[in-house]
């Protein structure tokens, strides 16, 4: 079981879109896949039309009094399941903190699912918190969407420093460009200079595209309502590169 | 809470589209697929899969062709593979998952088509108000049987399953059903599952006249002969010939054992006929056994020598093909057909008011008591004098006596207490196994010696002969093993508990 976090300190950069579409691709290759919607906003639950509700809320789930296994919902797609969000997830930091070794918590909770799933995608809320620390501890890969702007560059540097300081050596950071607008000269230039400084940035990038926005209307992953297109291809190359780079 | 049923049977009048238009009034539904298909059920001739709780079905449609193994009780899919046609034997399946389930169950038996059903398969999703799928549903709309619904629950949507199961039963008067339509499909052909078994089974009434009962026993055996005949001729698998021969042997033994009940001329005539049948079928069976044992033969050799044995396989296979061809010709010959028809006519003839033969007027129970007791005593005295020095022939004779007793116990099983009879048969079986092994290993050892001589004359390479030498040594060791186990096995059979049951069931004081 490989655990992949879709994470960035910043909001609205494409974390959820990435988790949902890559999970859909994994499942379409017949890998048993789970998306865990850790964001109280419940965006990925929304895309799969699953009610953002967990009986007993985040507290019971994190404490282990309610097992993840009993909360999982099948999506409309074969091989793809979802652990829905709950509004109480806004207090996940508190729930974590109530346990011993809070940063090891997610890892421990996911362990019993190891035989059942090949891939677990963690759709994370933005910001650095106890939850994100627990996510980093649990994950093998940190996929981080980056909009090619000066500001995002700073957050990437922040993130790298954080990983170094916390000595999270098991974690493979895989940043990639998201919402890339090819018409913007600024984006192109930024991407070139940034890649020189940060060679770990993936070659695959996700373009800014109205198809991706349309997911909100369709309430499905891209591949479920489109057969082909630039955006779909972009997610496919992201998936392929992720598979190649993953240790 | 109890789990709701997942399989339902539609009322006969509720066909495909009509079902959906009815259910659409109650539930939000989306039909996702519809296609025509043919479902073919498979099993071995003796229903090994069904008896093991497995249903094998092949679904053939324009786009897919799939072979599935299903748990008969739960409907769970055990293994599946897309296959254009199903192969005949378990080891011919390329899917490991299928093979590993089928091989231990089927062993050497061939997979036969049991029934074909044309049907229309509909797939549908039940949706909630967010148009999220909460349950999947399949309707198998058979042309000649009532439709079947299969609910496929989705994880985390147990409530929806309960709700739909309730709606089906209350609003559509659909009834829970078993997961496979195999029994109903067979009914259409006037057949039923497990309609063949190689075990002898016949219910006799104790006071039935002996000559009448004898004819019933022979009729049962004749039915087995006829059931196995066609597939013996075409060599579908080795066990048709095996069962054919067992029925012939039982008939011969019966003719000999209960001869007093039937007219002497008839007994003489048909004994000769069945002796001939036994004789013309024996070579093919022997070669079948060698070929079936071939993998075991390889296994006893050091790995480096195993491939050296291949010429033996080729040699045996060639002989088997010839022998089988001969046998097939004999089984369509006039002699065979005439003999069998006359036998059948003889069995069908009403017995006369007063039996012609001297024991024919006895009740079958009285005759059975007499015969079984006599053969049991014979077995005990033959076996009792065998010690470690006794020649092999004495064990071979005892083996024959055991077989006689075994057939008698099986013929007359229904006349006695079931559990006591089972105990006796089980005890006898242990003894028979040891004696059978002793004889088989000896015969195999001798025959492989003969084969190796023949092969040498055909200039087969020295390595094969060497490998066969190792094999002969192994068979000889096994033979001696069996010989050593004999006295223990016989003691197990000769014990007081078994003796008391024999006495209680069969011994009658002369009046
Ligand atoms: N490549 C893209 N092109 C166009 N729109 C996009 C793209 N990726 C995401 N969006 C849109 O941007 C919005 C934010 O995307 P998304 O929810 O994936 O980001 P996020 O990082 O998960 O946000 P949050 O921090 O709120 O969880 C959504 O409305 C989404 O449809
Ligand atoms: Mg999000």
Coordinates of C-alpha atoms in Angstrom, one line a residue, chain A residues 76, chain B residues 19-20 23-24 26-32 123-129 131-138 149-152 154 157 160-161 163-165 167-168:
Chain A
X76 CA -19.5 4.8 -8.5
Chain B
X19 CA -39.7 -5.2 -14.3
X20 CA -37.8 -2.0 -14.7
X23 CA -39.3 -0.7 -10.1
X24 CA -38.8 2.8 -11.6
X26 CA -40.3 3.2 -6.5
X27 CA -36.6 3.8 -7.0
X28 CA -34.3 6.0 -9.0
X29 CA -32.8 3.7 -11.5
X30 CA -30.4 3.9 -14.4
X31 CA -30.0 1.0 -16.8
X32 CA -26.4 0.8 -17.7
X123 CA -27.4 -4.2 -15.6
X124 CA -28.7 -1.2 -13.6
X125 CA -27.7 1.2 -10.9
X126 CA -30.0 2.3 -8.1
X127 CA -29.2 6.0 -7.4
X128 CA -29.9 8.3 -4.5
X129 CA -31.1 11.9 -4.9
X131 CA -27.5 10.5 -8.4
X132 CA -24.8 8.6 -6.6
X133 CA -25.0 4.9 -7.2
X134 CA -25.9 3.1 -3.9
X135 CA -26.6 -0.4 -5.3
X136 CA -26.0 -2.3 -8.4
X137 CA -28.5 -4.8 -9.8
X138 CA -28.4 -7.5 -12.4
X149 CA -32.4 -10.6 -9.8
X150 CA -29.0 -10.3 -8.3
X151 CA -28.2 -7.4 -6.0
X152 CA -24.6 -6.3 -5.8
X154 CA -21.7 -1.3 -2.5
X157 CA -24.5 1.5 1.5
X160 CA -29.8 1.1 0.6
X161 CA -29.5 -2.6 0.2
X163 CA -34.4 -0.7 1.4
X164 CA -34.2 -2.1 -2.1
X165 CA -34.5 -5.7 -0.9
X167 CA -39.2 -2.9 -1.9
X168 CA -38.6 -5.8 -4.2

